[in-house]
Amino acid sequence: MNINQEQLLLFKAVMETGSFSAAARKLGKVPSAVSMAIANMEIDLDLQLFERIGREPQPTAAAQALYEKTEQLLVEINQWKQHAQALSSGLESELNIVVVSELLHTRWVDYIVLLEQQFPDLQINIFSAPQEDAHRMLFEGSAQLALMFEREQLETREQFVELKKESLVAVAAKSHPLSQHAQVSYEEIINSRQIVVASRDSKIKPELLFSKFYWRTDNHHSAYRLIKQGLGWGILPIEMLHEHPHIQEQLYILNLYDFTPKFDYFVDLVWSRETKLGKAAHFLINHIRNQRKNSNSLPKDSV
């Protein structure tokens, strides 16, 4: 059995027009060619598709059943061809993006929507991980792009483009001893247990670690739940509090006496210089670069 796209289109035309001659006119063929092609299909399939009784061929039950699948199959063939063409032009077979846990409450999905609009056949996989693990995924090759906070030290292997600023704040449950003070000293902070979002690898020291006593978790949802129960203070994205008012109601933003209670960080789109990026990854990088270029060119009162 060897049915090709042209035969499927011809069969579909006959079913929809109701005759070999009408299908021939629609496809720009002679009726005898259409009749012969249908006869060859019937031989290949070992099925009678049309009853040749009267002036016009009548579809059999088998033809009706196959017709229901024909449109779907033609769509899939076209999608397959388009995807193959995209791959030949440099589109990656899949794009893995890791989003740092604390940034899940930012509008990162907007970039995924943009990618889907430009490359509808692209397989996109989204992962979430603590900052240190996201960094490692890039250099291990399990992710091509990472949405993460600025790093204290840049590796020569990495390249990045800045997206925007995000703020994090020190918080504790309203019942926590630290929340009872109008201002909290650095000494009190380092001597109170901290709930810190950190790598799953316990040998890697967390970036935003201040306390001498701390518990680790790999995501900010778990951190919030532990903090809410009064088990320690922690640092959470302020966007998370704004997005979920009930969280803000349950927590108290600590007023740190010795330094600002708000930590401002740039958010970067990061990739490895050692990884060969595909068409979609380059598109997103260039899109963000153009966004920055356009925003920087606006007058100050327009930004």
mmCIF file of C-alpha atoms in Angstrom:
data_model
loop_
_atom_site.group_PDB
_atom_site.id
_atom_site.type_symbol
_atom_site.label_atom_id
_atom_site.label_comp_id
_atom_site.label_asym_id
_atom_site.label_seq_id
_atom_site.Cartn_x
_atom_site.Cartn_y
_atom_site.Cartn_z
ATOM 1 C CA MET A 1 0.000 0.000 0.000
ATOM 2 C CA ASN A 2 1.475 3.325 -1.080
ATOM 3 C CA ILE A 3 -0.968 6.244 -0.809
ATOM 4 C CA ASN A 4 0.494 9.717 -1.339
ATOM 5 C CA GLN A 5 -0.725 13.254 -0.716
ATOM 6 C CA GLU A 6 -1.810 13.791 -4.327
ATOM 7 C CA GLN A 7 -4.075 10.728 -4.198
ATOM 8 C CA LEU A 8 -5.607 11.906 -0.936
ATOM 9 C CA LEU A 9 -6.344 15.333 -2.433
ATOM 10 C CA LEU A 10 -7.900 13.706 -5.472
ATOM 11 C CA PHE A 11 -10.053 11.353 -3.349
ATOM 12 C CA LYS A 12 -11.170 14.310 -1.221
ATOM 13 C CA ALA A 13 -12.124 16.306 -4.328
ATOM 14 C CA VAL A 14 -14.232 13.459 -5.703
ATOM 15 C CA MET A 15 -16.024 13.017 -2.384
ATOM 16 C CA GLU A 16 -16.745 16.737 -2.105
ATOM 17 C CA THR A 17 -17.759 17.412 -5.730
ATOM 18 C CA GLY A 18 -19.683 14.173 -6.239
ATOM 19 C CA SER A 19 -18.187 13.209 -9.608
ATOM 20 C CA PHE A 20 -14.950 12.421 -11.396
ATOM 21 C CA SER A 21 -15.501 15.162 -13.974
ATOM 22 C CA ALA A 22 -16.204 17.860 -11.367
ATOM 23 C CA ALA A 23 -13.146 16.799 -9.369
ATOM 24 C CA ALA A 24 -11.076 16.914 -12.565
ATOM 25 C CA ARG A 25 -12.194 20.497 -13.275
ATOM 26 C CA LYS A 26 -11.394 21.520 -9.686
ATOM 27 C CA LEU A 27 -7.910 20.004 -9.852
ATOM 28 C CA GLY A 28 -7.146 20.976 -13.438
ATOM 29 C CA LYS A 29 -7.015 17.387 -14.709
ATOM 30 C CA VAL A 30 -8.845 15.371 -17.357
ATOM 31 C CA PRO A 31 -11.673 13.103 -16.075
ATOM 32 C CA SER A 32 -9.977 9.936 -17.328
ATOM 33 C CA ALA A 33 -6.889 10.713 -15.176
ATOM 34 C CA VAL A 34 -9.065 11.103 -12.086
ATOM 35 C CA SER A 35 -10.965 7.894 -12.833
ATOM 36 C CA MET A 36 -7.703 6.000 -13.358
ATOM 37 C CA ALA A 37 -6.170 7.386 -10.137
ATOM 38 C CA ILE A 38 -9.208 6.322 -8.089
ATOM 39 C CA ALA A 39 -9.073 2.848 -9.667
ATOM 40 C CA ASN A 40 -5.383 2.574 -8.706
ATOM 41 C CA MET A 41 -6.211 3.635 -5.127
ATOM 42 C CA GLU A 42 -8.832 0.904 -4.922
ATOM 43 C CA ILE A 43 -6.267 -1.650 -6.096
ATOM 44 C CA ASP A 44 -3.657 -0.411 -3.579
ATOM 45 C CA LEU A 45 -6.165 -0.429 -0.725
ATOM 46 C CA ASP A 46 -7.934 -3.601 -1.840
ATOM 47 C CA LEU A 47 -11.179 -1.697 -1.250
ATOM 48 C CA GLN A 48 -14.014 -0.539 -3.484
ATOM 49 C CA LEU A 49 -14.391 3.172 -2.870
ATOM 50 C CA PHE A 50 -17.119 4.020 -5.406
ATOM 51 C CA GLU A 51 -20.029 2.200 -7.026
ATOM 52 C CA ARG A 52 -20.012 2.959 -10.769
ATOM 53 C CA ILE A 53 -23.795 2.844 -11.171
ATOM 54 C CA GLY A 54 -25.613 5.588 -13.009
ATOM 55 C CA ARG A 55 -24.128 8.815 -14.228
ATOM 56 C CA GLU A 56 -22.147 9.655 -11.075
ATOM 57 C CA PRO A 57 -20.024 7.394 -8.830
ATOM 58 C CA GLN A 58 -21.549 6.651 -5.449
ATOM 59 C CA PRO A 59 -19.165 6.448 -2.436
ATOM 60 C CA THR A 60 -19.218 3.186 -0.518
ATOM 61 C CA ALA A 61 -19.345 2.914 3.276
ATOM 62 C CA ALA A 62 -15.579 2.344 3.201
ATOM 63 C CA ALA A 63 -15.084 5.597 1.278
ATOM 64 C CA GLN A 64 -17.235 7.507 3.776
ATOM 65 C CA ALA A 65 -15.191 6.123 6.682
ATOM 66 C CA LEU A 66 -11.876 7.015 5.022
ATOM 67 C CA TYR A 67 -13.092 10.488 4.042
ATOM 68 C CA GLU A 68 -13.597 11.365 7.719
ATOM 69 C CA LYS A 69 -9.862 10.775 8.273
ATOM 70 C CA THR A 70 -8.641 12.369 5.050
ATOM 71 C CA GLU A 71 -8.814 16.032 6.107
ATOM 72 C CA GLN A 72 -6.983 15.336 9.356
ATOM 73 C CA LEU A 73 -4.312 13.349 7.544
ATOM 74 C CA LEU A 74 -3.763 16.110 4.970
ATOM 75 C CA VAL A 75 -3.394 18.678 7.768
ATOM 76 C CA GLU A 76 -0.831 16.450 9.507
ATOM 77 C CA ILE A 77 1.105 15.988 6.253
ATOM 78 C CA ASN A 78 1.249 19.768 5.736
ATOM 79 C CA GLN A 79 2.355 20.288 9.355
ATOM 80 C CA TRP A 80 5.045 17.631 8.894
ATOM 81 C CA LYS A 81 6.316 19.356 5.746
ATOM 82 C CA GLN A 82 6.317 22.771 7.422
ATOM 83 C CA HIS A 83 8.174 21.414 10.438
ATOM 84 C CA ALA A 84 10.743 19.694 8.224
ATOM 85 C CA GLN A 85 11.235 22.959 6.320
ATOM 86 C CA ALA A 86 11.643 24.857 9.601
ATOM 87 C CA LEU A 87 14.217 22.344 10.843
ATOM 88 C CA SER A 88 16.158 22.644 7.591
ATOM 89 C CA SER A 89 16.225 26.437 8.063
ATOM 90 C CA GLY A 90 17.817 26.126 11.518
ATOM 91 C CA LEU A 91 14.849 25.714 13.885
ATOM 92 C CA GLU A 92 15.769 23.547 16.855
ATOM 93 C CA SER A 93 13.851 20.290 17.382
ATOM 94 C CA GLU A 94 12.953 21.509 20.868
ATOM 95 C CA LEU A 95 13.744 24.486 23.079
ATOM 96 C CA ASN A 96 14.320 23.980 26.800
ATOM 97 C CA ILE A 97 13.948 27.073 28.973
ATOM 98 C CA VAL A 98 14.572 27.113 32.730
ATOM 99 C CA VAL A 99 12.943 29.809 34.867
ATOM 100 C CA VAL A 100 14.426 30.543 38.280
ATOM 101 C CA SER A 101 11.908 29.699 41.014
ATOM 102 C CA GLU A 102 11.594 33.268 42.325
ATOM 103 C CA LEU A 103 10.741 34.532 38.826
ATOM 104 C CA LEU A 104 7.737 32.302 38.214
ATOM 105 C CA HIS A 105 5.503 35.209 39.232
ATOM 106 C CA THR A 106 6.910 37.528 36.564
ATOM 107 C CA ARG A 107 5.437 37.787 33.066
ATOM 108 C CA TRP A 108 7.776 35.239 31.522
ATOM 109 C CA VAL A 109 4.858 33.501 29.778
ATOM 110 C CA ASP A 110 4.615 36.507 27.410
ATOM 111 C CA TYR A 111 7.877 35.381 25.799
ATOM 112 C CA ILE A 112 6.572 31.824 25.382
ATOM 113 C CA VAL A 113 3.426 33.171 23.699
ATOM 114 C CA LEU A 114 5.640 35.139 21.310
ATOM 115 C CA LEU A 115 7.679 32.031 20.471
ATOM 116 C CA GLU A 116 4.521 29.982 19.867
ATOM 117 C CA GLN A 117 3.192 32.634 17.501
ATOM 118 C CA GLN A 118 6.429 32.690 15.507
ATOM 119 C CA PHE A 119 7.146 28.943 15.633
ATOM 120 C CA PRO A 120 3.840 27.079 16.193
ATOM 121 C CA ASP A 121 5.405 23.659 15.553
ATOM 122 C CA LEU A 122 8.266 24.120 18.000
ATOM 123 C CA GLN A 123 8.368 21.829 21.030
ATOM 124 C CA ILE A 124 8.937 24.102 24.051
ATOM 125 C CA ASN A 125 9.768 22.674 27.489
ATOM 126 C CA ILE A 126 9.700 24.881 30.596
ATOM 127 C CA PHE A 127 11.541 23.951 33.787
ATOM 128 C CA SER A 128 11.778 25.656 37.158
ATOM 129 C CA ALA A 129 14.839 25.477 39.382
ATOM 130 C CA PRO A 130 16.757 27.464 41.986
ATOM 131 C CA GLN A 131 19.280 29.956 40.617
ATOM 132 C CA GLU A 132 22.337 27.753 41.059
ATOM 133 C CA ASP A 133 20.669 24.723 39.457
ATOM 134 C CA ALA A 134 19.385 26.796 36.532
ATOM 135 C CA HIS A 135 22.938 27.986 35.910
ATOM 136 C CA ARG A 136 24.216 24.429 35.925
ATOM 137 C CA MET A 137 21.485 23.261 33.507
ATOM 138 C CA LEU A 138 22.732 25.763 30.930
ATOM 139 C CA PHE A 139 26.288 24.470 30.990
ATOM 140 C CA GLU A 140 25.237 20.814 31.090
ATOM 141 C CA GLY A 141 23.175 21.431 27.957
ATOM 142 C CA SER A 142 19.829 20.384 29.454
ATOM 143 C CA ALA A 143 18.515 23.931 28.854
ATOM 144 C CA GLN A 144 19.358 26.373 26.070
ATOM 145 C CA LEU A 145 18.018 29.508 27.768
ATOM 146 C CA ALA A 146 17.569 30.562 31.398
ATOM 147 C CA LEU A 147 15.565 33.355 32.928
ATOM 148 C CA MET A 148 17.489 34.222 36.071
ATOM 149 C CA PHE A 149 18.776 36.932 38.393
ATOM 150 C CA GLU A 150 22.065 38.693 37.793
ATOM 151 C CA ARG A 151 25.033 36.744 39.138
ATOM 152 C CA GLU A 152 27.643 38.091 41.563
ATOM 153 C CA GLN A 153 30.353 36.638 39.338
ATOM 154 C CA LEU A 154 29.999 36.063 35.612
ATOM 155 C CA GLU A 155 31.473 32.988 33.984
ATOM 156 C CA THR A 156 33.328 33.431 30.713
ATOM 157 C CA ARG A 157 31.111 30.706 29.222
ATOM 158 C CA GLU A 158 27.878 32.655 29.708
ATOM 159 C CA GLN A 159 26.269 35.406 27.705
ATOM 160 C CA PHE A 160 23.166 37.373 28.629
ATOM 161 C CA VAL A 161 20.831 40.226 27.872
ATOM 162 C CA GLU A 162 19.071 42.201 30.603
ATOM 163 C CA LEU A 163 15.282 42.065 30.767
ATOM 164 C CA LYS A 164 14.231 44.250 33.686
ATOM 165 C CA LYS A 165 14.582 44.788 37.431
ATOM 166 C CA GLU A 166 12.836 42.687 40.045
ATOM 167 C CA SER A 167 12.643 43.308 43.774
ATOM 168 C CA LEU A 168 12.785 40.860 46.660
ATOM 169 C CA VAL A 169 11.921 41.642 50.265
ATOM 170 C CA ALA A 170 12.689 40.114 53.652
ATOM 171 C CA VAL A 171 9.504 38.750 55.229
ATOM 172 C CA ALA A 172 8.322 36.813 58.258
ATOM 173 C CA ALA A 173 4.984 35.604 59.589
ATOM 174 C CA LYS A 174 3.120 38.283 61.510
ATOM 175 C CA SER A 175 3.432 36.105 64.611
ATOM 176 C CA HIS A 176 7.214 35.707 64.219
ATOM 177 C CA PRO A 177 9.373 37.458 66.880
ATOM 178 C CA LEU A 178 11.130 39.548 64.192
ATOM 179 C CA SER A 179 7.770 40.976 63.093
ATOM 180 C CA GLN A 180 7.194 42.449 66.525
ATOM 181 C CA HIS A 181 9.965 45.036 66.053
ATOM 182 C CA ALA A 182 9.547 48.318 64.204
ATOM 183 C CA GLN A 183 13.092 47.809 62.913
ATOM 184 C CA VAL A 184 15.236 44.685 62.791
ATOM 185 C CA SER A 185 19.003 44.822 63.208
ATOM 186 C CA TYR A 186 21.483 42.809 61.159
ATOM 187 C CA GLU A 187 22.469 40.998 64.346
ATOM 188 C CA GLU A 188 18.883 39.843 64.861
ATOM 189 C CA ILE A 189 18.662 38.706 61.229
ATOM 190 C CA ILE A 190 21.787 36.543 61.299
ATOM 191 C CA ASN A 191 20.763 34.918 64.581
ATOM 192 C CA SER A 192 17.241 33.996 63.413
ATOM 193 C CA ARG A 193 16.557 30.934 61.270
ATOM 194 C CA GLN A 194 16.272 31.779 57.571
ATOM 195 C CA ILE A 195 14.192 29.846 55.041
ATOM 196 C CA VAL A 196 16.288 30.069 51.905
ATOM 197 C CA VAL A 197 15.544 29.031 48.326
ATOM 198 C CA ALA A 198 18.665 27.192 47.229
ATOM 199 C CA SER A 199 20.134 24.545 44.973
ATOM 200 C CA ARG A 200 19.246 20.914 45.519
ATOM 201 C CA ASP A 201 22.984 20.357 45.846
ATOM 202 C CA SER A 202 23.671 21.052 49.516
ATOM 203 C CA LYS A 203 27.346 21.743 48.760
ATOM 204 C CA ILE A 204 26.398 24.910 46.843
ATOM 205 C CA LYS A 205 26.023 27.913 49.138
ATOM 206 C CA PRO A 206 22.830 29.947 48.535
ATOM 207 C CA GLU A 207 23.347 33.466 47.178
ATOM 208 C CA LEU A 208 20.854 35.276 49.417
ATOM 209 C CA LEU A 209 21.933 33.670 52.665
ATOM 210 C CA PHE A 210 22.360 35.952 55.687
ATOM 211 C CA SER A 211 21.595 33.855 58.747
ATOM 212 C CA LYS A 212 23.911 31.456 60.575
ATOM 213 C CA PHE A 213 20.932 29.094 60.921
ATOM 214 C CA TYR A 214 18.890 28.156 57.894
ATOM 215 C CA TRP A 215 16.638 25.603 56.231
ATOM 216 C CA ARG A 216 16.779 25.029 52.478
ATOM 217 C CA THR A 217 14.020 24.495 49.941
ATOM 218 C CA ASP A 218 14.203 24.461 46.154
ATOM 219 C CA ASN A 219 11.207 26.687 45.435
ATOM 220 C CA HIS A 220 9.547 29.825 46.759
ATOM 221 C CA HIS A 221 6.140 28.177 47.225
ATOM 222 C CA SER A 222 7.583 25.864 49.864
ATOM 223 C CA ALA A 223 9.533 28.772 51.340
ATOM 224 C CA TYR A 224 6.352 30.817 51.677
ATOM 225 C CA ARG A 225 4.536 27.974 53.453
ATOM 226 C CA LEU A 226 7.378 27.492 55.936
ATOM 227 C CA ILE A 227 7.638 31.237 56.553
ATOM 228 C CA LYS A 228 3.867 31.505 57.003
ATOM 229 C CA GLN A 229 4.031 28.911 59.785
ATOM 230 C CA GLY A 230 6.565 31.036 61.667
ATOM 231 C CA LEU A 231 9.402 28.563 61.125
ATOM 232 C CA GLY A 232 11.802 31.252 59.959
ATOM 233 C CA TRP A 233 12.134 34.466 58.012
ATOM 234 C CA GLY A 234 12.968 34.565 54.305
ATOM 235 C CA ILE A 235 13.341 36.560 51.128
ATOM 236 C CA LEU A 236 10.518 36.443 48.583
ATOM 237 C CA PRO A 237 9.802 38.303 45.328
ATOM 238 C CA ILE A 238 7.658 41.364 45.947
ATOM 239 C CA GLU A 239 5.750 40.506 42.770
ATOM 240 C CA MET A 240 4.587 37.308 44.484
ATOM 241 C CA LEU A 241 3.067 39.372 47.294
ATOM 242 C CA HIS A 242 1.409 41.773 44.870
ATOM 243 C CA GLU A 243 -0.027 38.950 42.772
ATOM 244 C CA HIS A 244 -1.456 37.118 45.789
ATOM 245 C CA PRO A 245 -2.926 39.572 48.331
ATOM 246 C CA HIS A 246 -3.639 36.736 50.775
ATOM 247 C CA ILE A 247 0.105 36.063 51.002
ATOM 248 C CA GLN A 248 0.790 39.725 51.708
ATOM 249 C CA GLU A 249 -1.851 39.666 54.448
ATOM 250 C CA GLN A 250 -0.165 36.706 56.156
ATOM 251 C CA LEU A 251 3.377 38.073 56.067
ATOM 252 C CA TYR A 252 5.165 41.123 57.426
ATOM 253 C CA ILE A 253 7.834 42.916 55.397
ATOM 254 C CA LEU A 254 10.746 43.371 57.764
ATOM 255 C CA ASN A 255 12.129 46.869 58.170
ATOM 256 C CA LEU A 256 15.865 46.192 58.319
ATOM 257 C CA TYR A 257 17.684 48.764 60.403
ATOM 258 C CA ASP A 258 21.173 48.395 58.944
ATOM 259 C CA PHE A 259 20.375 48.111 55.251
ATOM 260 C CA THR A 260 17.519 48.515 52.781
ATOM 261 C CA PRO A 261 14.737 45.944 53.168
ATOM 262 C CA LYS A 262 14.312 45.687 49.385
ATOM 263 C CA PHE A 263 16.795 43.821 47.216
ATOM 264 C CA ASP A 264 16.788 44.994 43.601
ATOM 265 C CA TYR A 265 18.191 42.641 40.996
ATOM 266 C CA PHE A 266 18.339 42.685 37.248
ATOM 267 C CA VAL A 267 16.647 39.743 35.548
ATOM 268 C CA ASP A 268 18.658 38.326 32.649
ATOM 269 C CA LEU A 269 18.032 35.963 29.770
ATOM 270 C CA VAL A 270 21.150 33.805 29.878
ATOM 271 C CA TRP A 271 22.689 31.257 27.519
ATOM 272 C CA SER A 272 25.975 29.411 27.151
ATOM 273 C CA ARG A 273 28.524 30.488 24.558
ATOM 274 C CA GLU A 274 29.398 26.804 24.158
ATOM 275 C CA THR A 275 25.883 25.784 23.080
ATOM 276 C CA LYS A 276 24.850 26.109 19.449
ATOM 277 C CA LEU A 277 21.508 27.891 19.563
ATOM 278 C CA GLY A 278 18.726 27.398 17.059
ATOM 279 C CA LYS A 279 16.483 29.797 15.188
ATOM 280 C CA ALA A 280 13.877 30.219 17.956
ATOM 281 C CA ALA A 281 16.452 30.935 20.678
ATOM 282 C CA HIS A 282 18.149 33.549 18.484
ATOM 283 C CA PHE A 283 14.765 35.091 17.671
ATOM 284 C CA LEU A 284 13.946 35.546 21.370
ATOM 285 C CA ILE A 285 17.387 36.966 22.182
ATOM 286 C CA ASN A 286 17.163 39.473 19.318
ATOM 287 C CA HIS A 287 13.590 40.384 20.272
ATOM 288 C CA ILE A 288 14.698 41.281 23.805
ATOM 289 C CA ARG A 289 17.714 43.188 22.509
ATOM 290 C CA ASN A 290 15.444 45.225 20.234
ATOM 291 C CA GLN A 291 13.081 45.888 23.137
ATOM 292 C CA ARG A 292 15.981 47.267 25.178
ATOM 293 C CA LYS A 293 17.238 49.310 22.257
ATOM 294 C CA ASN A 294 13.793 50.841 21.654
ATOM 295 C CA SER A 295 13.189 51.582 25.339
ATOM 296 C CA ASN A 296 16.606 53.234 25.671
ATOM 297 C CA SER A 297 15.926 55.437 22.647
ATOM 298 C CA LEU A 298 12.705 56.879 24.124
ATOM 299 C CA PRO A 299 12.735 60.278 25.821
ATOM 300 C CA LYS A 300 13.022 59.982 29.598
ATOM 301 C CA ASP A 301 9.500 61.228 30.204
ATOM 302 C CA SER A 302 8.178 58.519 27.828
ATOM 303 C CA VAL A 303 9.688 55.572 29.677
#
